[in-house]
Amino acid sequence: MEEDLIIGIDLGTTNSLIGVVDSGFPIILADEEKERLTPSSVSYLPDGKILVGRESSRVRTLHPTRSIDSVKRFMGRPASDLTAEELDSSLLTFKKGEADELSIKIDEELSVTPVEVSAEILKRLKRIAEDALETEVHRAVITVPAYFNNSQREATKLAAEKAGLSVARIINEPTAAALAYGLDKSDEHSTIAVYDLGGGTFDLSVLQLKEGLFEVISTAGDTRLGGDDFDGAIADFIRTELNLDELTDAESVTISAAAREAKESLSTAETHMIRLPFLRDGESFELEMTRDQLESILTPILKRTRAICERAFAEAANKGAKAIDHLILVGGSTRTPLVQRKLKEWFELEPNISQHPDEAIALGAAIQAGMLCGRIRQVILVDVTPLSLGIETFGGLMNVIIPRNSTIPTKAGEMFTNAVDHQKSMAIRVLQGERELAKDNWLLGEVAVPFTPGAKGKARVGVQFSIDSDGILEVLARDTETGEDHLLEIRNAAVDVDDEKVEKMVSESIDYAFDDMNERILVEARMKSAELLPAVESALEQIADRLSPEEVQSIKEAADAVQSLIDSETSDANALKAANRNLDEATQTLAAALVEAAFDAI
Ligand code: ADP
Ligand code: MG
């Protein structure tokens, strides 16, 4: 027995499912008939037997007043809360008990509460799991609609306890759906709309991702709108087409079932043959239905969901949520192609339907359960800097401070000095990119650091880059002499870069690697020449007399070679580098003579 195993349950109005994380993956468990959906139906037979799921659905026509469907509608509600319509539309007999407690009267001896009925469904699910996993199960994550109030949630917990399951966590159905779609990995503050059209209820929830957790921003729905209404409208169509008025209860049940079958088949087929064998007085009926006919029947019903969506979207926008980033469809009824088409048409959003709509919630519950019992390793996705960050240095070169792919948060810095005499300030240009030259990278921001003018190399400015866990880059430039700080804050840009742009930048840096490198060597060589030439000139002026004419000649030639390469604005970096090296070597004697001259002067 696995003591800490937790399973995930979608306790639905029409269907319930159970899932678990196995070898790191969430799966939905099937019963002995290989079925994964358990109808949320419970029948209390006169002999005391209790049938649950498909077994209960099968006997429903025989015991209409002993079969309870859609008990979820009554969970956690006081008896006085039930509307006249609810009482009328049901074949069940309701009772109001002590403290306004609602119960359903099966017969003179037996009354059951919604919690007890739900507990039967949960017991059945627990058994399916135990058979499939060959181990006992004691803990569960259970989903409830986002709009469930506290007493509805408490009732769900109580039902679980009655079924021998302790509730590890109650989570919202839309949250579970979003988990199943992996949207907990989407961008911070992503807005997610979950359109859930089940058997008898419609819910639209808008969620926002905040620090890896989903927050329900708004919900709207209709507790009397779903696939059952589709079935009812199709049944009316069948009855009219076949001229069948005044249906008996049995006929009505048979036609409803045929209607549902037609609806589900037309989600994939273009036409469907409705067959009603021996329906009335031994007479059989047949009727062919097309997808087009179905769609014209469903359109008016479906339109009712539009206004509800708009209401929830508007409320979310009022609360500051940005436009919908992801629209996901759950609930068996969203398998109807018309639903997907209409949503696209109304909201210009491409719905994500990559998960089975009737399994997504259970899958999400299983994922949550897996996280709680450690069957899913919480992979912490660390953010990395997609591109290098640095500053422009003298000569227009990129000086990388934080390299590409550094994990954040991170911090790095460097010391810079003034490149020319009497410079009054240093411009810190913050760059992002992989190219060698500053101009080919992106400029993120700029700050000027003033300092006391001095000789070249005297002023020292420390530059520190730090990126916090939110991806905010802070550039601090400090004049080390005065201790004065200059701050530059760059939000998001440092970490949030479009994947395509990153790819382009990286591939260009590879394409141009050779040219870029040549350019960098050239810039560096020019700077070296600019340093060498005046130094050599002034040294020669001072101490040429200490050298042989040949020595002076060779130094001058080396200097001229460098100078002429500079004058010709050569792009041959290696030639200039070689000329610099040559000049450097030629001045070795010059350097020695300088030292000698210095000693002589003492
Ligand atoms: P709930 O959330 O209410 O428990 P489900 O999400 O399981 O219910 O949805 C059940 C509804 O989905 C039923 O009305 C059923 O007819 C409908 N449904 C299931 N499969 C299809 C399909 N292929 N095409 C259209 N509707 C479907
Ligand atoms: Mg559902």
GROMACS .gro file of N, CA and C and ligand atoms in nm, residues 10 12-13 15 72 173 196 198 331 361, ligand 2:
model
   31
   10ASP      N    1  -1.260   1.448  -1.087
   10ASP     CA    2  -1.355   1.546  -1.141
   10ASP      C    3  -1.493   1.491  -1.107
   12GLY      N    4  -1.824   1.546  -1.160
   12GLY     CA    5  -1.903   1.628  -1.252
   12GLY      C    6  -2.053   1.615  -1.233
   13THR      N    7  -2.125   1.706  -1.294
   13THR     CA    8  -2.272   1.702  -1.287
   13THR      C    9  -2.324   1.582  -1.366
   15ASN      N   10  -2.089   1.359  -1.568
   15ASN     CA   11  -1.992   1.251  -1.566
   15ASN      C   12  -1.882   1.281  -1.465
   72LYS      N   13  -2.508   1.690  -0.816
   72LYS     CA   14  -2.417   1.801  -0.788
   72LYS      C   15  -2.492   1.935  -0.777
  173GLU      N   16  -1.251   2.395  -1.092
  173GLU     CA   17  -1.249   2.324  -1.220
  173GLU      C   18  -1.169   2.397  -1.328
  196ASP      N   19  -1.645   2.616  -2.037
  196ASP     CA   20  -1.682   2.480  -1.996
  196ASP      C   21  -1.830   2.453  -2.023
  198GLY      N   22  -2.078   2.157  -2.032
  198GLY     CA   23  -2.093   2.015  -1.998
  198GLY      C   24  -2.230   1.964  -2.037
  331GLY      N   25  -1.544   2.029  -2.118
  331GLY     CA   26  -1.681   1.982  -2.115
  331GLY      C   27  -1.712   1.910  -2.245
  361ILE      N   28  -1.040   1.834  -1.693
  361ILE     CA   29  -1.051   1.872  -1.552
  361ILE      C   30  -0.995   1.762  -1.462
  604MG      MG   31  -1.763   1.913  -1.607
   0.00000   0.00000   0.00000
